[in-house]
Short mmCIF file of C-alpha atoms and ligand atoms in Angstrom, two decimals:
data_model
loop_
_atom_site.label_atom_id
_atom_site.label_comp_id
_atom_site.label_asym_id
_atom_site.label_seq_id
_atom_site.Cartn_x
_atom_site.Cartn_y
_atom_site.Cartn_z
CA MET Y 1 -7.80 -26.47 -59.76
CA VAL Y 2 -5.39 -24.00 -58.14
CA LEU Y 3 -5.81 -23.95 -54.35
CA PHE Y 4 -3.55 -21.03 -53.46
CA SER Y 5 -2.38 -22.98 -50.42
CA THR Y 6 1.32 -22.55 -51.19
CA TYR Y 7 2.98 -19.40 -52.47
CA PHE Y 8 3.69 -18.80 -56.15
CA LEU Y 9 3.82 -15.68 -58.27
CA MET Y 10 0.44 -15.37 -60.01
CA ASP Y 11 -0.16 -14.53 -63.66
CA THR Y 12 -3.32 -12.90 -65.02
CA GLU Y 13 -5.22 -16.21 -65.39
CA GLU Y 14 -4.36 -17.28 -61.86
CA ILE Y 15 -5.27 -13.88 -60.51
CA LYS Y 16 -8.76 -14.23 -61.99
CA ALA Y 17 -9.19 -17.59 -60.26
CA TYR Y 18 -7.83 -16.04 -57.07
CA ALA Y 19 -10.34 -13.18 -57.19
CA GLN Y 20 -13.20 -15.55 -57.90
CA LYS Y 21 -12.26 -17.65 -54.89
CA ASN Y 22 -11.49 -14.85 -52.44
CA ILE Y 23 -13.36 -11.67 -53.31
CA SER Y 24 -16.95 -11.88 -52.07
CA PHE Y 25 -18.46 -9.81 -54.91
CA MET Y 26 -16.66 -11.92 -57.55
CA LYS Y 27 -17.64 -15.40 -56.31
CA ASN Y 28 -20.16 -16.04 -59.08
CA ALA Y 29 -18.51 -13.96 -61.78
CA GLN Y 30 -18.30 -15.69 -65.18
CA ASN Y 31 -16.62 -12.94 -67.11
CA LEU Y 32 -13.51 -11.67 -65.36
CA GLU Y 33 -10.72 -9.70 -66.98
CA ALA Y 34 -7.30 -9.25 -65.35
CA THR Y 35 -4.55 -6.81 -66.29
CA GLU Y 36 -1.15 -6.26 -64.71
CA ILE Y 37 -0.93 -2.50 -64.15
CA GLY Y 38 2.01 -2.18 -61.77
CA ASP Y 39 4.59 0.44 -62.65
CA GLY Y 40 6.42 0.53 -59.31
CA ASN Y 41 9.84 -0.87 -58.57
CA LEU Y 42 8.94 -3.73 -56.26
CA ASN Y 43 5.59 -5.54 -56.70
CA TYR Y 44 3.01 -6.86 -59.14
CA VAL Y 45 -0.33 -5.08 -59.26
CA PHE Y 46 -3.38 -6.52 -61.01
CA ARG Y 47 -6.74 -5.01 -61.75
CA VAL Y 48 -9.47 -7.67 -61.90
CA LYS Y 49 -12.75 -6.55 -63.41
CA ASP Y 50 -16.09 -8.31 -63.62
CA LEU Y 51 -17.19 -7.34 -67.13
CA ASP Y 52 -20.85 -8.05 -66.26
CA SER Y 53 -21.27 -6.26 -62.93
CA LYS Y 54 -18.50 -3.72 -63.76
CA LYS Y 55 -17.13 -4.20 -60.25
CA SER Y 56 -13.36 -4.35 -59.92
CA VAL Y 57 -10.62 -4.97 -57.39
CA ILE Y 58 -6.87 -4.43 -57.14
CA VAL Y 59 -4.70 -7.39 -56.09
CA LYS Y 60 -1.11 -6.58 -55.17
CA GLN Y 61 1.41 -9.40 -54.83
CA ALA Y 62 5.00 -9.33 -53.59
CA GLY Y 63 7.74 -11.40 -55.19
CA HIS Y 64 10.88 -12.61 -53.42
CA SER Y 65 12.93 -9.96 -55.21
CA ALA Y 66 12.33 -6.42 -56.42
CA ARG Y 67 10.57 -6.16 -59.72
CA ILE Y 68 13.26 -3.85 -61.08
CA SER Y 69 16.15 -6.11 -60.13
CA GLU Y 70 16.50 -9.83 -59.36
CA ASP Y 71 19.59 -8.85 -57.36
CA ILE Y 72 17.47 -7.02 -54.76
CA LYS Y 73 16.11 -9.86 -52.58
CA LEU Y 74 13.27 -8.78 -50.32
CA SER Y 75 11.02 -10.37 -47.73
CA THR Y 76 7.39 -10.64 -48.83
CA ASP Y 77 6.48 -9.39 -45.33
CA ARG Y 78 6.27 -5.96 -46.98
CA ILE Y 79 2.70 -6.79 -48.05
CA ARG Y 80 1.68 -7.41 -44.41
CA ILE Y 81 3.27 -4.08 -43.48
CA GLU Y 82 1.53 -2.25 -46.32
CA THR Y 83 -1.84 -3.84 -45.52
CA ARG Y 84 -1.64 -3.04 -41.82
CA ALA Y 85 -0.48 0.52 -42.46
CA LEU Y 86 -3.36 1.11 -44.88
CA GLN Y 87 -5.84 -0.38 -42.42
CA LEU Y 88 -4.60 1.91 -39.65
CA SER Y 89 -4.83 4.96 -41.93
CA TYR Y 90 -8.30 3.87 -43.02
CA GLU Y 91 -9.44 3.94 -39.39
CA ARG Y 92 -8.41 7.61 -39.09
CA THR Y 93 -8.78 8.94 -42.63
CA PRO Y 94 -11.01 6.64 -44.71
CA HIS Y 95 -11.42 9.31 -47.37
CA LEU Y 96 -7.64 9.50 -47.97
CA VAL Y 97 -6.62 5.85 -48.50
CA PRO Y 98 -8.07 2.84 -50.36
CA LYS Y 99 -10.11 0.28 -48.44
CA ILE Y 100 -8.41 -3.07 -47.87
CA TYR Y 101 -10.57 -6.15 -48.64
CA LEU Y 102 -8.18 -8.92 -47.66
CA PHE Y 103 -4.63 -9.82 -46.71
CA ASP Y 104 -3.31 -13.27 -47.64
CA GLU Y 105 -0.14 -14.25 -45.82
CA VAL Y 106 0.36 -17.45 -47.84
CA MET Y 107 0.16 -15.80 -51.24
CA SER Y 108 1.83 -12.58 -49.97
CA CYS Y 109 -0.85 -10.45 -51.49
CA CYS Y 110 -3.58 -8.07 -50.51
CA ALA Y 111 -6.76 -6.97 -52.26
CA MET Y 112 -8.05 -3.44 -52.11
CA GLU Y 113 -10.51 -0.95 -53.53
CA ASP Y 114 -9.89 -0.10 -57.18
CA LEU Y 115 -9.23 3.62 -57.56
CA GLY Y 116 -9.94 3.36 -61.27
CA GLU Y 117 -10.83 6.98 -61.89
CA PHE Y 118 -7.73 8.28 -60.09
CA THR Y 119 -4.38 9.10 -61.71
CA ILE Y 120 -0.89 8.79 -60.22
CA MET Y 121 -0.06 12.31 -59.11
CA ARG Y 122 3.42 12.38 -60.67
CA ALA Y 123 1.94 11.60 -64.09
CA ALA Y 124 -0.68 14.32 -63.68
CA LEU Y 125 1.95 16.83 -62.55
CA MET Y 126 3.97 16.05 -65.67
CA LYS Y 127 0.96 17.33 -67.62
CA GLN Y 128 0.99 20.44 -65.41
CA GLN Y 129 -2.38 19.59 -63.94
CA ILE Y 130 -3.36 21.53 -60.85
CA PHE Y 131 -5.01 20.04 -57.75
CA PRO Y 132 -6.34 22.91 -55.65
CA ASN Y 133 -7.23 20.73 -52.65
CA PHE Y 134 -4.03 18.72 -52.47
CA ALA Y 135 -2.38 20.70 -49.64
CA GLU Y 136 -5.57 20.43 -47.61
CA HIS Y 137 -5.75 16.66 -48.14
CA ILE Y 138 -2.11 15.73 -47.65
CA SER Y 139 -1.74 17.90 -44.54
CA THR Y 140 -4.78 16.15 -43.04
CA TYR Y 141 -3.39 12.73 -43.98
CA MET Y 142 -0.05 13.52 -42.30
CA ALA Y 143 -1.35 15.28 -39.17
CA GLU Y 144 -4.09 12.70 -38.54
CA ASN Y 145 -1.91 9.66 -39.11
CA LEU Y 146 1.51 10.65 -37.80
CA LEU Y 147 0.99 12.22 -34.38
CA PRO Y 148 -1.53 9.62 -33.11
CA THR Y 149 1.05 6.82 -33.41
CA SER Y 150 3.65 8.77 -31.38
CA ASP Y 151 4.43 8.67 -27.64
CA VAL Y 152 2.57 11.98 -27.35
CA VAL Y 153 -0.72 10.13 -27.87
CA MET Y 154 -0.09 6.40 -27.40
CA GLU Y 155 0.45 4.58 -24.15
CA HIS Y 156 4.19 3.90 -24.27
CA LYS Y 157 4.03 0.08 -24.03
CA GLU Y 158 1.39 -0.10 -26.76
CA LYS Y 159 3.51 2.16 -28.91
CA LYS Y 160 6.54 -0.07 -28.43
CA ASN Y 161 4.47 -3.08 -29.53
CA LEU Y 162 3.43 -1.19 -32.63
CA VAL Y 163 7.06 -0.23 -33.30
CA GLY Y 164 7.86 -3.96 -33.12
CA SER Y 165 5.16 -4.97 -35.57
CA PHE Y 166 6.44 -2.43 -38.11
CA ILE Y 167 10.12 -3.42 -38.03
CA ASN Y 168 10.85 -3.34 -41.75
CA PRO Y 169 14.59 -4.02 -42.07
CA GLU Y 170 14.91 -4.71 -45.78
CA LEU Y 171 12.86 -1.81 -47.05
CA CYS Y 172 14.53 0.49 -44.54
CA GLU Y 173 17.87 -0.74 -45.85
CA ILE Y 174 16.86 0.32 -49.37
CA SER Y 175 16.26 3.84 -48.06
CA GLU Y 176 19.38 3.81 -45.87
CA ASP Y 177 21.44 2.97 -48.96
CA LEU Y 178 19.65 4.88 -51.70
CA VAL Y 179 18.64 8.01 -49.78
CA PHE Y 180 21.21 8.43 -47.05
CA THR Y 181 24.48 6.86 -48.18
CA GLU Y 182 25.02 6.17 -51.88
CA PRO Y 183 24.42 9.76 -53.04
CA TYR Y 184 27.42 10.81 -50.90
CA PHE Y 185 29.79 7.83 -51.31
CA ASN Y 186 28.67 5.83 -54.36
CA GLN Y 187 30.02 2.85 -52.45
CA ASN Y 188 27.93 0.37 -54.47
CA ASN Y 189 28.77 2.00 -57.80
CA ARG Y 190 25.09 2.35 -58.60
CA ASN Y 191 24.87 6.11 -58.94
CA GLU Y 192 23.96 7.38 -62.39
CA ILE Y 193 25.23 10.86 -63.13
CA LEU Y 194 25.13 12.89 -66.33
CA ILE Y 195 28.67 13.28 -67.62
CA GLU Y 196 28.11 17.05 -67.83
CA ASN Y 197 27.44 17.13 -64.06
CA ALA Y 198 30.14 14.71 -62.91
CA GLN Y 199 32.49 17.42 -61.63
CA PHE Y 200 29.62 19.31 -59.96
CA VAL Y 201 28.47 16.16 -58.13
CA GLN Y 202 32.03 15.40 -57.08
CA GLU Y 203 32.39 18.85 -55.49
CA GLN Y 204 28.86 19.33 -54.16
CA LEU Y 205 28.26 15.82 -52.81
CA TYR Y 206 31.20 13.40 -52.69
CA ASP Y 207 33.83 15.93 -51.54
CA ASN Y 208 31.53 18.17 -49.50
CA GLU Y 209 32.56 17.35 -45.95
CA GLN Y 210 30.37 20.04 -44.35
CA LEU Y 211 27.33 18.56 -46.11
CA LYS Y 212 28.28 14.97 -45.30
CA LEU Y 213 28.41 15.74 -41.58
CA GLU Y 214 24.82 17.01 -41.75
CA VAL Y 215 23.74 14.00 -43.84
CA ALA Y 216 25.31 11.70 -41.24
CA LYS Y 217 23.21 13.35 -38.52
CA LEU Y 218 20.04 12.90 -40.60
CA LYS Y 219 20.88 9.28 -41.42
CA TYR Y 220 21.20 8.54 -37.72
CA LEU Y 221 17.82 10.17 -37.11
CA PHE Y 222 16.34 7.85 -39.71
CA LEU Y 223 18.01 4.87 -38.04
CA THR Y 224 17.11 5.68 -34.45
CA LYS Y 225 14.25 8.19 -34.09
CA THR Y 226 11.18 6.00 -33.56
CA GLN Y 227 8.86 8.99 -33.45
CA SER Y 228 5.80 7.86 -35.41
CA LEU Y 229 4.56 5.25 -37.83
CA LEU Y 230 5.54 6.68 -41.20
CA HIS Y 231 4.33 5.97 -44.70
CA GLY Y 232 8.02 5.72 -45.52
CA ASP Y 233 7.89 6.49 -49.26
CA LEU Y 234 5.51 9.42 -49.60
CA HIS Y 235 6.45 10.68 -53.06
CA THR Y 236 4.03 11.72 -55.80
CA GLY Y 237 4.13 8.19 -57.27
CA SER Y 238 2.55 6.96 -54.02
CA ILE Y 239 -0.38 9.35 -54.30
CA PHE Y 240 -3.48 9.02 -56.45
CA VAL Y 241 -5.48 12.11 -57.38
CA THR Y 242 -8.60 13.31 -59.09
CA GLU Y 243 -9.63 16.93 -59.37
CA LYS Y 244 -11.44 16.65 -56.05
CA GLU Y 245 -9.89 13.76 -54.14
CA THR Y 246 -6.53 12.45 -52.95
CA LYS Y 247 -5.65 8.88 -51.93
CA VAL Y 248 -2.34 7.80 -50.46
CA ILE Y 249 -1.23 4.31 -51.50
CA ASP Y 250 1.80 2.01 -51.25
CA PRO Y 251 3.00 2.27 -47.63
CA GLU Y 252 5.18 -0.83 -47.96
CA PHE Y 253 8.15 1.16 -46.60
CA ALA Y 254 6.17 1.94 -43.42
CA PHE Y 255 8.21 1.87 -40.21
CA TYR Y 256 8.70 3.94 -37.08
CA GLY Y 257 10.87 6.92 -37.95
CA PRO Y 258 11.12 10.72 -37.87
CA ILE Y 259 7.90 12.48 -38.92
CA GLY Y 260 9.90 14.93 -41.04
CA TYR Y 261 10.84 12.07 -43.39
CA ASP Y 262 7.27 11.81 -44.72
CA ILE Y 263 6.69 15.55 -44.94
CA GLY Y 264 10.12 16.05 -46.50
CA ASN Y 265 9.31 13.50 -49.20
CA VAL Y 266 6.14 15.38 -50.13
CA ILE Y 267 7.98 18.71 -50.29
CA ALA Y 268 10.88 17.26 -52.31
CA ASN Y 269 8.60 15.69 -54.89
CA LEU Y 270 6.55 18.87 -55.24
CA THR Y 271 9.89 20.59 -55.80
CA PHE Y 272 10.66 18.24 -58.72
CA ALA Y 273 7.32 19.19 -60.28
CA TRP Y 274 8.15 22.88 -59.68
CA ILE Y 275 11.50 22.49 -61.45
CA ASN Y 276 9.84 20.70 -64.35
CA GLY Y 277 7.34 23.57 -64.54
CA LEU Y 278 10.14 26.14 -64.38
CA PHE Y 279 11.99 24.63 -67.32
CA THR Y 280 8.83 24.18 -69.36
CA ASN Y 281 7.73 27.76 -68.62
CA SER Y 282 4.51 26.83 -66.91
CA ILE Y 283 4.00 29.93 -64.80
CA GLU Y 284 0.53 29.19 -63.45
CA PHE Y 285 1.64 25.68 -62.55
CA THR Y 286 4.83 26.72 -60.73
CA GLN Y 287 2.85 29.31 -58.79
CA TRP Y 288 0.38 26.65 -57.75
CA ILE Y 289 3.24 24.39 -56.62
CA GLU Y 290 4.73 27.23 -54.56
CA ASP Y 291 1.35 27.86 -53.00
CA THR Y 292 0.91 24.12 -52.35
CA ILE Y 293 4.32 23.73 -50.69
CA GLN Y 294 3.59 26.69 -48.45
CA LYS Y 295 0.11 25.49 -47.54
CA THR Y 296 1.21 21.88 -46.98
CA VAL Y 297 3.73 22.97 -44.34
CA ASP Y 298 1.52 25.61 -42.71
CA LEU Y 299 -1.68 23.55 -42.70
CA PHE Y 300 0.23 20.57 -41.35
CA GLN Y 301 1.39 22.70 -38.43
CA LEU Y 302 -2.12 23.97 -37.68
CA LYS Y 303 -3.69 20.51 -37.91
CA PHE Y 304 -0.86 18.93 -35.92
CA LYS Y 305 -1.57 21.36 -33.07
CA ASP Y 306 -5.28 20.53 -33.25
CA VAL Y 307 -4.58 16.79 -33.03
CA TRP Y 308 -2.12 17.42 -30.18
CA LYS Y 309 -4.65 19.46 -28.20
CA ARG Y 310 -7.38 16.92 -28.82
CA GLU Y 311 -5.49 13.67 -28.33
CA ALA Y 312 -2.24 14.14 -26.38
CA ARG Y 313 -2.17 11.85 -23.31
CA GLU Y 314 1.43 12.01 -22.11
CA LEU Y 315 1.73 14.33 -19.11
CA PHE Y 316 4.40 16.71 -20.39
CA ALA Y 317 2.52 16.93 -23.67
CA THR Y 318 -0.76 17.87 -22.04
CA ASN Y 319 0.86 20.37 -19.70
CA SER Y 320 3.19 22.37 -21.85
CA GLU Y 321 2.43 24.37 -24.95
CA ASP Y 322 6.15 25.20 -25.09
CA PHE Y 323 6.92 21.49 -25.43
CA MET Y 324 4.38 21.16 -28.25
CA ASN Y 325 6.00 24.07 -30.07
CA HIS Y 326 9.48 22.64 -29.54
CA TYR Y 327 8.37 19.21 -30.83
CA LEU Y 328 6.75 20.74 -33.90
CA GLN Y 329 9.74 22.95 -34.67
CA ASP Y 330 11.96 19.88 -34.53
CA ILE Y 331 9.67 18.18 -37.10
CA ILE Y 332 9.94 21.16 -39.44
CA ASN Y 333 13.74 21.13 -39.19
CA ASP Y 334 13.80 17.39 -39.95
CA THR Y 335 11.38 18.04 -42.84
CA ALA Y 336 13.79 20.46 -44.50
CA GLY Y 337 16.75 18.11 -44.11
CA MET Y 338 14.87 15.05 -45.32
CA ALA Y 339 13.49 16.98 -48.31
CA GLY Y 340 17.06 17.83 -49.28
CA LEU Y 341 18.10 14.18 -49.02
CA GLU Y 342 15.19 13.00 -51.16
CA ILE Y 343 16.07 15.59 -53.81
CA ASN Y 344 19.75 14.62 -53.99
CA ARG Y 345 19.08 10.89 -54.16
CA ARG Y 346 16.62 11.20 -57.04
CA ILE Y 347 19.25 13.15 -59.00
CA VAL Y 348 22.32 10.97 -58.52
CA GLY Y 349 20.93 7.64 -57.31
CA LEU Y 350 19.44 4.79 -59.28
CA ALA Y 351 15.78 5.59 -58.54
CA LYS Y 352 15.18 8.73 -60.56
CA VAL Y 353 12.06 10.82 -61.26
CA ILE Y 354 10.55 11.55 -64.66
CA ASP Y 355 9.95 15.19 -63.67
CA ILE Y 356 13.71 15.67 -64.14
CA THR Y 357 14.76 12.84 -66.49
CA GLY Y 358 11.93 13.83 -68.84
CA LEU Y 359 13.49 17.24 -69.55
CA LYS Y 360 15.56 17.88 -72.69
CA ASN Y 361 19.21 17.06 -72.01
CA ASP Y 362 20.55 20.64 -71.77
CA GLU Y 363 17.66 21.59 -69.46
CA ARG Y 364 18.14 18.43 -67.44
CA VAL Y 365 21.81 19.29 -66.88
CA LYS Y 366 20.78 22.67 -65.45
CA ALA Y 367 17.81 21.26 -63.55
CA GLU Y 368 19.96 18.66 -61.81
CA LYS Y 369 22.44 21.32 -60.70
CA LEU Y 370 19.56 23.42 -59.42
CA CYS Y 371 18.16 20.43 -57.51
CA ILE Y 372 21.48 19.77 -55.80
CA LEU Y 373 21.95 23.43 -54.84
CA ILE Y 374 18.46 23.59 -53.33
CA ALA Y 375 18.88 20.22 -51.62
CA ASN Y 376 22.17 21.14 -50.00
CA ARG Y 377 20.71 24.34 -48.60
CA LEU Y 378 17.71 22.44 -47.23
CA ILE Y 379 20.09 20.03 -45.50
CA ILE Y 380 22.64 22.52 -44.18
CA GLU Y 381 20.22 25.30 -43.22
CA ARG Y 382 17.44 22.99 -41.99
CA ASN Y 383 17.37 24.43 -38.48
CA GLN Y 384 16.37 27.84 -39.84
CA PHE Y 385 13.13 26.59 -41.42
CA LYS Y 386 9.95 27.55 -39.61
CA THR Y 387 7.08 28.20 -42.01
CA GLY Y 388 5.87 27.11 -45.42
CA ASN Y 389 7.16 30.35 -46.81
CA ASP Y 390 10.74 29.43 -45.83
CA PHE Y 391 10.51 26.41 -48.16
CA VAL Y 392 9.16 28.53 -51.02
CA ARG Y 393 11.68 31.35 -50.55
CA ILE Y 394 14.59 29.05 -51.26
CA LEU Y 395 13.02 28.09 -54.61
CA GLN Y 396 12.34 31.67 -55.51
CA GLU Y 397 15.93 32.67 -54.82
CA TYR Y 398 17.10 30.43 -57.67
CA LYS Y 399 14.27 31.12 -60.10
CA GLU Y 400 15.87 33.96 -62.06
CA ASP Y 401 19.30 32.34 -62.43
CA PHE Y 402 17.97 29.14 -63.94
CA LYS Y 403 15.16 30.25 -66.22
C1 SR1 V 1 14.70 -0.50 -55.24
S1 SR1 V 1 13.32 0.47 -54.91
C2 SR1 V 1 13.72 2.09 -55.40
C3 SR1 V 1 12.83 3.12 -54.86
O1 SR1 V 1 11.48 2.85 -55.22
C4 SR1 V 1 10.62 3.03 -54.11
O2 SR1 V 1 9.45 3.69 -54.44
C5 SR1 V 1 11.45 3.75 -53.07
O3 SR1 V 1 11.38 5.15 -53.24
C6 SR1 V 1 12.79 3.20 -53.35
O4 SR1 V 1 13.83 3.98 -52.83
MG1 MG V 2 6.02 2.25 -53.92
#
């Protein structure tokens, strides 16, 4: 009998035994089925289903290296971070994240609610599906979860303790390398660039000293700005959707960083869907994306101010509307810059997105150039961004040239 008292990487048979032992509603199950359904880069994800009661659970286990590469060695502490981050989000926004059932430090796994009827948003966007409530949901998720973990709301010593418990050096290092450094230096020789765009990338990224100065400033924000507890990897592969609901998953990259990093990731990944829609002539879809980008930024700002007015405790924050506006404007500027960085890294770095790689080669060549042009403007002009419309305008400016 397997005791699960020392760590090992579980297979589907062992996962069934694990669920039977540890999940209360599976204790007497005789007819369990387990499938490995993970498609991420790092972990193993199993769905365990009781074929009699029809109840199911998701068990996520971390290995000692990344799933995509044995060379990327990672602490299994990422599962503790993910579990805790989901639990904190569940306290504030239970309708927007899955419920955690258990965390097992020995086996480096957690068990959570099965979101069986949901689809990964990136896959749905590739089919040009529209989610009318997405901006409403994601802006609530961000406003309700980001500001309350900042110094604006939290007692400063408590906040520092929380910063400490979310120190996530290895996963941050992945982002520091893949998002902030390799796209501009290729120092690890891991960038993957279409031959047709090699010269363009050389000029626009590697040799672009004006851009690299701005990227350096943003990298140092990521390294040092312990503003709020972030999701840390809020792309459309970390979001589950149905027509009516949205659930944010996978906060294993959670750490204390600049709020604009999360919002920027959302905007960047919506931009990839927009570009896919542009090249596949999906007019209704691209219009919905434009509308969603605008609403996400504008609704975030409205909801952020509501949370601030309701929950701010720090004295300057409760006494000065000017300070609130300054703080929010700074977030929007970071958002633009971070969106640009996420776009560039998904084009030249090793972790790409199907929205762009799934295009026909000649379209992909053009789409990648378009991405880099948009990204560089987001980075360089970030301090001019104020409203959702500013993010949409930049897309519209390129629309005609690239159709
Ligand atoms: C080695 S992990 C590559 C990427 O996958 C994750 O989802 C993060 O975005 C990371 O940068
Ligand atoms: Mg992930």
